[in-house]
PDB file of C-alpha atoms in Angstrom:
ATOM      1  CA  UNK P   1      70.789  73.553  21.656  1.00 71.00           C
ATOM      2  CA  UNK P   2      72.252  75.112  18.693  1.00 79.00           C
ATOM      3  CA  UNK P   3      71.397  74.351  15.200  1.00 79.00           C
ATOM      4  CA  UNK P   4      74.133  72.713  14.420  1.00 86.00           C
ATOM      5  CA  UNK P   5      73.835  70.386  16.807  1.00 86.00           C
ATOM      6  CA  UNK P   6      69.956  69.857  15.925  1.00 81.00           C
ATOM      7  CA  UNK P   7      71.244  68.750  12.138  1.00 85.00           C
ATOM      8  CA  UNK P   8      74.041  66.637  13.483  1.00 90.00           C
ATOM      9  CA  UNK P   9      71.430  64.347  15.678  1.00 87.00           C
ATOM     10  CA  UNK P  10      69.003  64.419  12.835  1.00 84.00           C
ATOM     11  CA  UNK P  11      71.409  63.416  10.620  1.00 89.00           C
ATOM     12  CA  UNK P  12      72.997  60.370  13.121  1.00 91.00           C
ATOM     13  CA  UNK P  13      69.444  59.580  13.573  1.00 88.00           C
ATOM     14  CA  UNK P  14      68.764  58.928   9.822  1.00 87.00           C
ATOM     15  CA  UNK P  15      71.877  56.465   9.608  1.00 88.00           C
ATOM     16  CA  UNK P  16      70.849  54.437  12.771  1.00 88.00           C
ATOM     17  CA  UNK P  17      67.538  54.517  11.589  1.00 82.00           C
ATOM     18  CA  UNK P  18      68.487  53.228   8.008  1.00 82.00           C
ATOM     19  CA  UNK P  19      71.028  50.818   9.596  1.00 85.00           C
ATOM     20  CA  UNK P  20      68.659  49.264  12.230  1.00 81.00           C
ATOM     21  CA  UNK P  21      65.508  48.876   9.610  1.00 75.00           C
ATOM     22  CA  UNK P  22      67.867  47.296   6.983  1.00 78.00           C
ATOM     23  CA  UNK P  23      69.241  44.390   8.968  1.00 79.00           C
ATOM     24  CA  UNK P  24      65.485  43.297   9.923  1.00 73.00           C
ATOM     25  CA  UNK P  25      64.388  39.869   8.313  1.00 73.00           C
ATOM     26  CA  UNK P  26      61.891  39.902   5.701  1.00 67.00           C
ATOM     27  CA  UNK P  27      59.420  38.321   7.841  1.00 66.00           C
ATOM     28  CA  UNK P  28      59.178  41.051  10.221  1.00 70.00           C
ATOM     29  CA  UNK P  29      58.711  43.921   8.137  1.00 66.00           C
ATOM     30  CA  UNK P  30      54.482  43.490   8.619  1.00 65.00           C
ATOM     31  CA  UNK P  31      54.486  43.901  12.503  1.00 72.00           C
ATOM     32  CA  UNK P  32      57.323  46.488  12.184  1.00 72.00           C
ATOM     33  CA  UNK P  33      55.372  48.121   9.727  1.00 71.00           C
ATOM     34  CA  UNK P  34      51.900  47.931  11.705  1.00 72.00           C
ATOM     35  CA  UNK P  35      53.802  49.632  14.367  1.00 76.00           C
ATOM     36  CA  UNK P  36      54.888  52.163  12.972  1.00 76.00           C
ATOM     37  CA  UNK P  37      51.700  52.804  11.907  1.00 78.00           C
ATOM     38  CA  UNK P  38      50.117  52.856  15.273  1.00 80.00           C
ATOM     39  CA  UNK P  39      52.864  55.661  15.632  1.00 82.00           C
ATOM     40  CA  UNK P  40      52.116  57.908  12.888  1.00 82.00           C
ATOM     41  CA  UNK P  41      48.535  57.757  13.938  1.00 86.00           C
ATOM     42  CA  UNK P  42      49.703  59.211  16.992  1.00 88.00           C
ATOM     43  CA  UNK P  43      51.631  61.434  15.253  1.00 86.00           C
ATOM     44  CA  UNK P  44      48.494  62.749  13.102  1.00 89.00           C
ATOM     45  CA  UNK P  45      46.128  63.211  15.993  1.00 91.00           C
ATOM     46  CA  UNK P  46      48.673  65.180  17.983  1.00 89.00           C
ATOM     47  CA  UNK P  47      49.540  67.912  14.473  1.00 89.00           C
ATOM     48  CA  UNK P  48      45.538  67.964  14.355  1.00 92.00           C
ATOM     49  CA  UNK P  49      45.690  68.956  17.937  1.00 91.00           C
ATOM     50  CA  UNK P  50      48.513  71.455  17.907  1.00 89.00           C
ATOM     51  CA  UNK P  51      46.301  72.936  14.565  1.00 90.00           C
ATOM     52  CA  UNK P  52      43.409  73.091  16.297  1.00 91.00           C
ATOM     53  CA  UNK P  53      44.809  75.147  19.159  1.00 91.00           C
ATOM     54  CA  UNK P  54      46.849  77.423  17.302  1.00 88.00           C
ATOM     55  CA  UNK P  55      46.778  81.069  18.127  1.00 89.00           C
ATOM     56  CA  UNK P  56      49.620  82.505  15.606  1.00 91.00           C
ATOM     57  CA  UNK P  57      49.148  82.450  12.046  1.00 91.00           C
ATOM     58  CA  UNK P  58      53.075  80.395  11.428  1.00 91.00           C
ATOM     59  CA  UNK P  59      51.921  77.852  13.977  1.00 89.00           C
ATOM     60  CA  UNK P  60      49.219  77.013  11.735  1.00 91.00           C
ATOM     61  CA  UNK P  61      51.021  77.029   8.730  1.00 92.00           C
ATOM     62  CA  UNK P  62      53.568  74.566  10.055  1.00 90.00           C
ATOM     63  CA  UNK P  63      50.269  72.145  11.645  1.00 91.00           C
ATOM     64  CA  UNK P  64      48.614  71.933   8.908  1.00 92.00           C
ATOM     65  CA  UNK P  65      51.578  71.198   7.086  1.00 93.00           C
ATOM     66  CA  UNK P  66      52.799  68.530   9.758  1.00 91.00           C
ATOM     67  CA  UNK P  67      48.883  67.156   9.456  1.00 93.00           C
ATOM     68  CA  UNK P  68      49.281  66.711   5.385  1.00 93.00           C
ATOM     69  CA  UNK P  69      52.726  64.941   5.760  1.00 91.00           C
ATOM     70  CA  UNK P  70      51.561  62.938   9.114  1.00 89.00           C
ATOM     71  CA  UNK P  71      48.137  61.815   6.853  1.00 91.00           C
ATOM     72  CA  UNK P  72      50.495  61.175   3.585  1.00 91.00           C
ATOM     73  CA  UNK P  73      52.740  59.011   5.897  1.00 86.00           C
ATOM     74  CA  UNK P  74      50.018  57.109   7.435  1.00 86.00           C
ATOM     75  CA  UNK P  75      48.586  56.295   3.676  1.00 88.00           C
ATOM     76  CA  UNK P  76      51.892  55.113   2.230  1.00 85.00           C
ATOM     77  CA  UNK P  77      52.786  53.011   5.608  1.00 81.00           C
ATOM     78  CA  UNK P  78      48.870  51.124   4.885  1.00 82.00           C
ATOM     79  CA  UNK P  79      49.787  50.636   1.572  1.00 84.00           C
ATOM     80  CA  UNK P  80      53.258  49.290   1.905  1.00 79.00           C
ATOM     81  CA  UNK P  81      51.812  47.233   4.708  1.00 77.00           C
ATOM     82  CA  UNK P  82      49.097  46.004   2.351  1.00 80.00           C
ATOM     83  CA  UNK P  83      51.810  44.939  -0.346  1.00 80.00           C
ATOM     84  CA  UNK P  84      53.337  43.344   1.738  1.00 75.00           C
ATOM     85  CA  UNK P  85      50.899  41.199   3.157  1.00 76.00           C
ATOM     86  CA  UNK P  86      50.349  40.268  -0.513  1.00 79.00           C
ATOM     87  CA  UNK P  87      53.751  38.789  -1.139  1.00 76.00           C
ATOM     88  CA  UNK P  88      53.032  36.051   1.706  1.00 75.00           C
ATOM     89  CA  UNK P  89      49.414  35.434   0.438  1.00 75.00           C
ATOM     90  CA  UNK P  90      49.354  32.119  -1.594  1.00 71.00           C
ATOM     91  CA  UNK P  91      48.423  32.268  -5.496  1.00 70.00           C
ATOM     92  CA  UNK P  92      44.938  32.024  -6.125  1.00 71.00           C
ATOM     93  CA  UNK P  93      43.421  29.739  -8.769  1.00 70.00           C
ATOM     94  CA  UNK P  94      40.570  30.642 -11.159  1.00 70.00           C
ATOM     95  CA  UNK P  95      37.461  28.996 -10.091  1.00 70.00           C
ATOM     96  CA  UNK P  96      36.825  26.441 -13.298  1.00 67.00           C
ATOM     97  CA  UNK P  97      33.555  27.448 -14.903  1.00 60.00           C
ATOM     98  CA  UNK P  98      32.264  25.158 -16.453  1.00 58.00           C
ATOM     99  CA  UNK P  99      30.951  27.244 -19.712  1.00 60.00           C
ATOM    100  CA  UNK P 100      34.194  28.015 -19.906  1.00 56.00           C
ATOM    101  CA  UNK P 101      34.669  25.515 -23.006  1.00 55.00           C
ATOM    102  CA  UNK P 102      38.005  24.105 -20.545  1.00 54.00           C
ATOM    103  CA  UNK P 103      38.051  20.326 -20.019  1.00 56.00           C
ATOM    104  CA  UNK P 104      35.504  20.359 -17.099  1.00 53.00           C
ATOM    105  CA  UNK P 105      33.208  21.761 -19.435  1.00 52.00           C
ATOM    106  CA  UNK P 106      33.720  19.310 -22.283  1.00 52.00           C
ATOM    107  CA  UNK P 107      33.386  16.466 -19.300  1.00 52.00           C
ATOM    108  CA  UNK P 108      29.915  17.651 -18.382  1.00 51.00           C
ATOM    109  CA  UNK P 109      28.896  18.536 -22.759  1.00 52.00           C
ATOM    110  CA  UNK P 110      29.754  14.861 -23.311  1.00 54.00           C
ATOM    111  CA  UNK P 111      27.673  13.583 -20.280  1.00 55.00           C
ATOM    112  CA  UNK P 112      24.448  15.377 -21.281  1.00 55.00           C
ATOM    113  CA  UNK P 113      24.883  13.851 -24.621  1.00 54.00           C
TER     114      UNK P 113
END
């Protein structure tokens, strides 16, 4: 194949991709997300491989560079995964304490009195 033909399916590639993740329902970005994960672990052991067995000094260049973006990847998908997983998380009260001066503690002041 031709380079042109290379940046054509990249780019067609980068509009399904866009087209298909948009339409997905909010409540199935997590297990998309913890997919693509799994995938971009794969991704990371097989540039780690490839580094590891490189025997020009270019193929190492461009391994170690896939390993940095495969690892950077990997990061941000954990963290937009953990975000995520916040936003369906329930609010969390305080726990009352009751030297806290609030009304619980007033309640138990008055009752010692």
């Amino acid at each position: 194949m031709d380079g042109m033909s290379l940046l054509t399916i990249t780019v067609l590639a980068v509009f399904v991709g866009f087209e298909v993740v948009s339409k997905v329902s909010s409540t199935l970005h997590t297990p998309l997300m913890s997919g693509a994960n799994a995938i971009h672990g794969i991704i990371l052991v097989g540039a780690i491989i490839v580094a590891g067995q490189a025997s020009e000094p270019w193929v190492l260049v461009v391994a170690l560079l896939a390993v940095v973006l495969a690892t950077a990847n990997l990061v941000g998908g954990f963290v937009v995964t953990d975000r995520m997983l916040e936003m369906f998380r329930g609010r969390q009260r305080p726990p009352s304490d009751v030297n806290s001066g609030g009304k619980a503690g007033r309640a138990v002041e008055e009752r010692g009195r």
